Amino acid sequence: MSATPPAAPASAPVPTVIGVPVPQEDVDAVVAFVAGVQEAQLNADPDAFLAGFREDAIWTTAHGKRLTGLPEISAFTRKVLPPQADSPVIATYTADLILFIRPDIAAVKIRQRPVSRAEGTYLDEIFHGREDPAELMAAHPEAVPGTPTYVLAKDDGVWRIAAAQNTQVLDVETLTAG
């Protein structure tokens, strides 16, 4: 099976960038970091995924599990990520908004969309334009998108996750708007 998400539009979405001024290379590095997370997830590669964390990072999964420190994050990731290699659903990750709190600290809002591995279609589109998607959400939990937030710290020139919260989109207005 291919681990290729749907083809990107001719011009990939550019994130909104706010906060303190930073060089474009830092914006590009943060966008590349998010692309690296997507690649690690698509390939179910724990080592590549874990390389993006600080040793003292905290992580909260989409289902509310709190993980503290790289050893705990690593144990969880090595358990849950490899079985995803054959999952019929993959996800795209796009940096939607980057808030540079300081030149070396960025809060990044991610748009995470579930994709059918076989067809390469966005599964969350079934919710778009629906007035009340509750039944669809219950029937198709794999189609519910995510909205992670990463707090990245730049240490020795390398951006890594210091803290992150991965949240499923359950807000009806957000879910149905697309």
CSV table of C-alpha atoms in Angstrom, one decimal:
chain,number,residue,atom,x,y,z
A,1,MET,CA,0.0,0.0,0.0
A,2,SER,CA,1.2,3.5,-0.8
A,3,ALA,CA,1.7,6.0,2.0
A,4,THR,CA,1.0,8.9,-0.3
A,5,PRO,CA,-1.6,11.5,0.8
A,6,PRO,CA,-3.7,13.3,-1.8
A,7,ALA,CA,-1.8,15.5,-4.2
A,8,ALA,CA,-1.1,18.9,-2.8
A,9,PRO,CA,-2.7,21.9,-4.6
A,10,ALA,CA,-0.5,23.7,-7.1
A,11,SER,CA,0.4,26.1,-4.3
A,12,ALA,CA,0.5,24.6,-0.9
A,13,PRO,CA,-1.4,26.6,1.8
A,14,VAL,CA,0.8,29.2,3.5
A,15,PRO,CA,0.3,29.4,7.2
A,16,THR,CA,-0.7,32.6,8.9
A,17,VAL,CA,2.4,33.8,10.8
A,18,ILE,CA,2.0,36.2,13.8
A,19,GLY,CA,3.9,37.2,16.9
A,20,VAL,CA,7.5,38.5,17.0
A,21,PRO,CA,9.3,39.0,13.7
A,22,VAL,CA,11.5,36.0,12.6
A,23,PRO,CA,13.5,35.3,9.5
A,24,GLN,CA,11.6,33.4,6.7
A,25,GLU,CA,14.0,30.5,7.3
A,26,ASP,CA,12.4,29.9,10.7
A,27,VAL,CA,8.9,29.9,9.2
A,28,ASP,CA,10.1,27.5,6.5
A,29,ALA,CA,11.8,25.3,9.2
A,30,VAL,CA,8.6,25.1,11.2
A,31,VAL,CA,6.5,24.2,8.1
A,32,ALA,CA,9.2,21.6,7.2
A,33,PHE,CA,9.0,20.2,10.8
A,34,VAL,CA,5.2,19.7,10.4
A,35,ALA,CA,5.8,18.0,7.1
A,36,GLY,CA,8.3,15.7,8.8
A,37,VAL,CA,5.7,14.7,11.4
A,38,GLN,CA,3.4,13.8,8.6
A,39,GLU,CA,6.0,11.8,6.9
A,40,ALA,CA,6.9,9.9,10.1
A,41,GLN,CA,3.2,9.2,10.7
A,42,LEU,CA,2.6,8.1,7.1
A,43,ASN,CA,5.5,5.7,7.3
A,44,ALA,CA,4.7,4.6,10.8
A,45,ASP,CA,8.3,5.4,11.7
A,46,PRO,CA,8.7,5.8,15.5
A,47,ASP,CA,12.4,6.9,15.3
A,48,ALA,CA,11.6,9.7,12.8
A,49,PHE,CA,8.6,10.8,14.9
A,50,LEU,CA,10.5,10.8,18.2
A,51,ALA,CA,13.4,12.8,16.7
A,52,GLY,CA,11.1,15.8,16.8
A,53,PHE,CA,10.7,15.9,20.6
A,54,ARG,CA,12.8,17.5,23.3
A,55,GLU,CA,13.9,15.2,26.2
A,56,ASP,CA,11.6,17.0,28.6
A,57,ALA,CA,8.6,17.3,26.3
A,58,ILE,CA,5.0,16.8,27.3
A,59,TRP,CA,2.4,15.3,24.9
A,60,THR,CA,-1.4,14.9,25.3
A,61,THR,CA,-2.9,12.4,22.8
A,62,ALA,CA,-6.2,13.1,20.9
A,63,HIS,CA,-7.9,10.9,23.5
A,64,GLY,CA,-6.5,12.8,26.5
A,65,LYS,CA,-3.6,10.5,27.6
A,66,ARG,CA,-0.8,12.7,29.1
A,67,LEU,CA,2.7,11.6,28.4
A,68,THR,CA,5.7,13.3,30.1
A,69,GLY,CA,9.3,13.1,29.0
A,70,LEU,CA,10.8,11.5,25.9
A,71,PRO,CA,11.0,8.0,27.5
A,72,GLU,CA,7.3,7.9,28.2
A,73,ILE,CA,6.4,9.4,24.8
A,74,SER,CA,8.8,6.9,23.2
A,75,ALA,CA,7.2,3.8,24.9
A,76,PHE,CA,3.7,4.9,23.9
A,77,THR,CA,4.8,5.8,20.3
A,78,ARG,CA,6.7,2.5,19.8
A,79,LYS,CA,3.5,0.7,20.9
A,80,VAL,CA,0.9,2.5,18.8
A,81,LEU,CA,2.6,3.8,15.7
A,82,PRO,CA,4.1,0.7,14.0
A,83,PRO,CA,0.6,-1.0,13.8
A,84,GLN,CA,-0.6,2.0,11.8
A,85,ALA,CA,1.6,1.0,8.8
A,86,ASP,CA,-1.2,-1.0,7.3
A,87,SER,CA,-4.1,1.3,8.4
A,88,PRO,CA,-6.6,2.1,5.7
A,89,VAL,CA,-6.6,5.7,7.1
A,90,ILE,CA,-3.7,8.1,7.1
A,91,ALA,CA,-3.6,11.8,7.7
A,92,THR,CA,-2.2,15.0,6.3
A,93,TYR,CA,-0.6,17.6,8.5
A,94,THR,CA,-0.6,21.3,7.5
A,95,ALA,CA,0.8,24.2,9.6
A,96,ASP,CA,-2.2,26.5,9.6
A,97,LEU,CA,-1.1,29.2,12.1
A,98,ILE,CA,2.3,29.9,13.6
A,99,LEU,CA,2.6,32.2,16.6
A,100,PHE,CA,6.3,33.1,17.3
A,101,ILE,CA,6.1,33.8,21.0
A,102,ARG,CA,9.9,34.5,20.9
A,103,PRO,CA,12.3,33.9,18.1
A,104,ASP,CA,13.1,30.5,19.6
A,105,ILE,CA,9.5,29.5,20.7
A,106,ALA,CA,6.6,28.9,18.4
A,107,ALA,CA,3.0,27.7,19.0
A,108,VAL,CA,1.8,26.0,15.8
A,109,LYS,CA,-1.8,25.2,15.0
A,110,ILE,CA,-2.0,22.1,12.8
A,111,ARG,CA,-4.8,21.1,10.4
A,112,GLN,CA,-4.8,17.3,10.5
A,113,ARG,CA,-7.1,15.6,7.9
A,114,PRO,CA,-7.9,11.9,7.7
A,115,VAL,CA,-7.3,10.4,4.2
A,116,SER,CA,-8.2,7.0,2.7
A,117,ARG,CA,-4.9,5.3,2.0
A,118,ALA,CA,-6.4,3.4,-1.0
A,119,GLU,CA,-8.3,6.2,-2.7
A,120,GLY,CA,-6.3,9.2,-1.4
A,121,THR,CA,-9.6,11.0,-0.6
A,122,TYR,CA,-10.2,13.3,2.4
A,123,LEU,CA,-12.6,11.5,4.7
A,124,ASP,CA,-13.6,14.6,6.7
A,125,GLU,CA,-15.4,16.0,3.6
A,126,ILE,CA,-18.5,13.9,4.6
A,127,PHE,CA,-19.1,16.5,7.3
A,128,HIS,CA,-18.8,19.6,5.2
A,129,GLY,CA,-22.1,21.5,4.8
A,130,ARG,CA,-24.0,19.3,7.3
A,131,GLU,CA,-26.2,21.0,9.8
A,132,ASP,CA,-25.9,18.2,12.4
A,133,PRO,CA,-23.1,15.7,11.7
A,134,ALA,CA,-23.6,13.8,15.0
A,135,GLU,CA,-24.8,10.6,13.4
A,136,LEU,CA,-22.0,10.7,10.8
A,137,MET,CA,-19.4,11.3,13.6
A,138,ALA,CA,-20.7,8.2,15.4
A,139,ALA,CA,-20.8,6.1,12.3
A,140,HIS,CA,-17.4,7.3,10.9
A,141,PRO,CA,-15.1,8.1,13.8
A,142,GLU,CA,-12.1,7.6,11.4
A,143,ALA,CA,-13.3,10.6,9.4
A,144,VAL,CA,-13.1,13.1,12.3
A,145,PRO,CA,-10.1,15.4,11.7
A,146,GLY,CA,-7.7,16.6,14.3
A,147,THR,CA,-6.4,20.0,15.4
A,148,PRO,CA,-3.1,19.6,17.2
A,149,THR,CA,-1.2,22.4,18.8
A,150,TYR,CA,2.6,22.1,19.0
A,151,VAL,CA,4.8,24.4,21.1
A,152,LEU,CA,8.2,24.2,19.5
A,153,ALA,CA,11.5,25.3,21.0
A,154,LYS,CA,14.5,26.0,18.9
A,155,ASP,CA,17.6,24.5,20.6
A,156,ASP,CA,21.0,24.7,19.0
A,157,GLY,CA,19.3,25.6,15.7
A,158,VAL,CA,16.8,22.7,15.7
A,159,TRP,CA,13.1,23.0,16.2
A,160,ARG,CA,11.6,20.3,18.5
A,161,ILE,CA,8.3,19.8,20.3
A,162,ALA,CA,8.4,21.0,23.9
A,163,ALA,CA,4.7,20.5,24.5
A,164,ALA,CA,1.8,19.3,22.3
A,165,GLN,CA,-1.9,18.7,22.5
A,166,ASN,CA,-3.6,16.6,19.8
A,167,THR,CA,-7.3,17.2,19.8
A,168,GLN,CA,-10.1,15.7,17.7
A,169,VAL,CA,-12.4,18.2,16.1
A,170,LEU,CA,-15.8,17.8,17.7
A,171,ASP,CA,-17.0,21.4,17.4
A,172,VAL,CA,-19.9,21.2,14.9
A,173,GLU,CA,-19.3,24.6,13.3
A,174,THR,CA,-15.6,23.9,12.7
A,175,LEU,CA,-16.3,20.3,11.5
A,176,THR,CA,-19.0,21.3,9.0
A,177,ALA,CA,-17.3,24.3,7.6
A,178,GLY,CA,-14.3,22.3,6.3
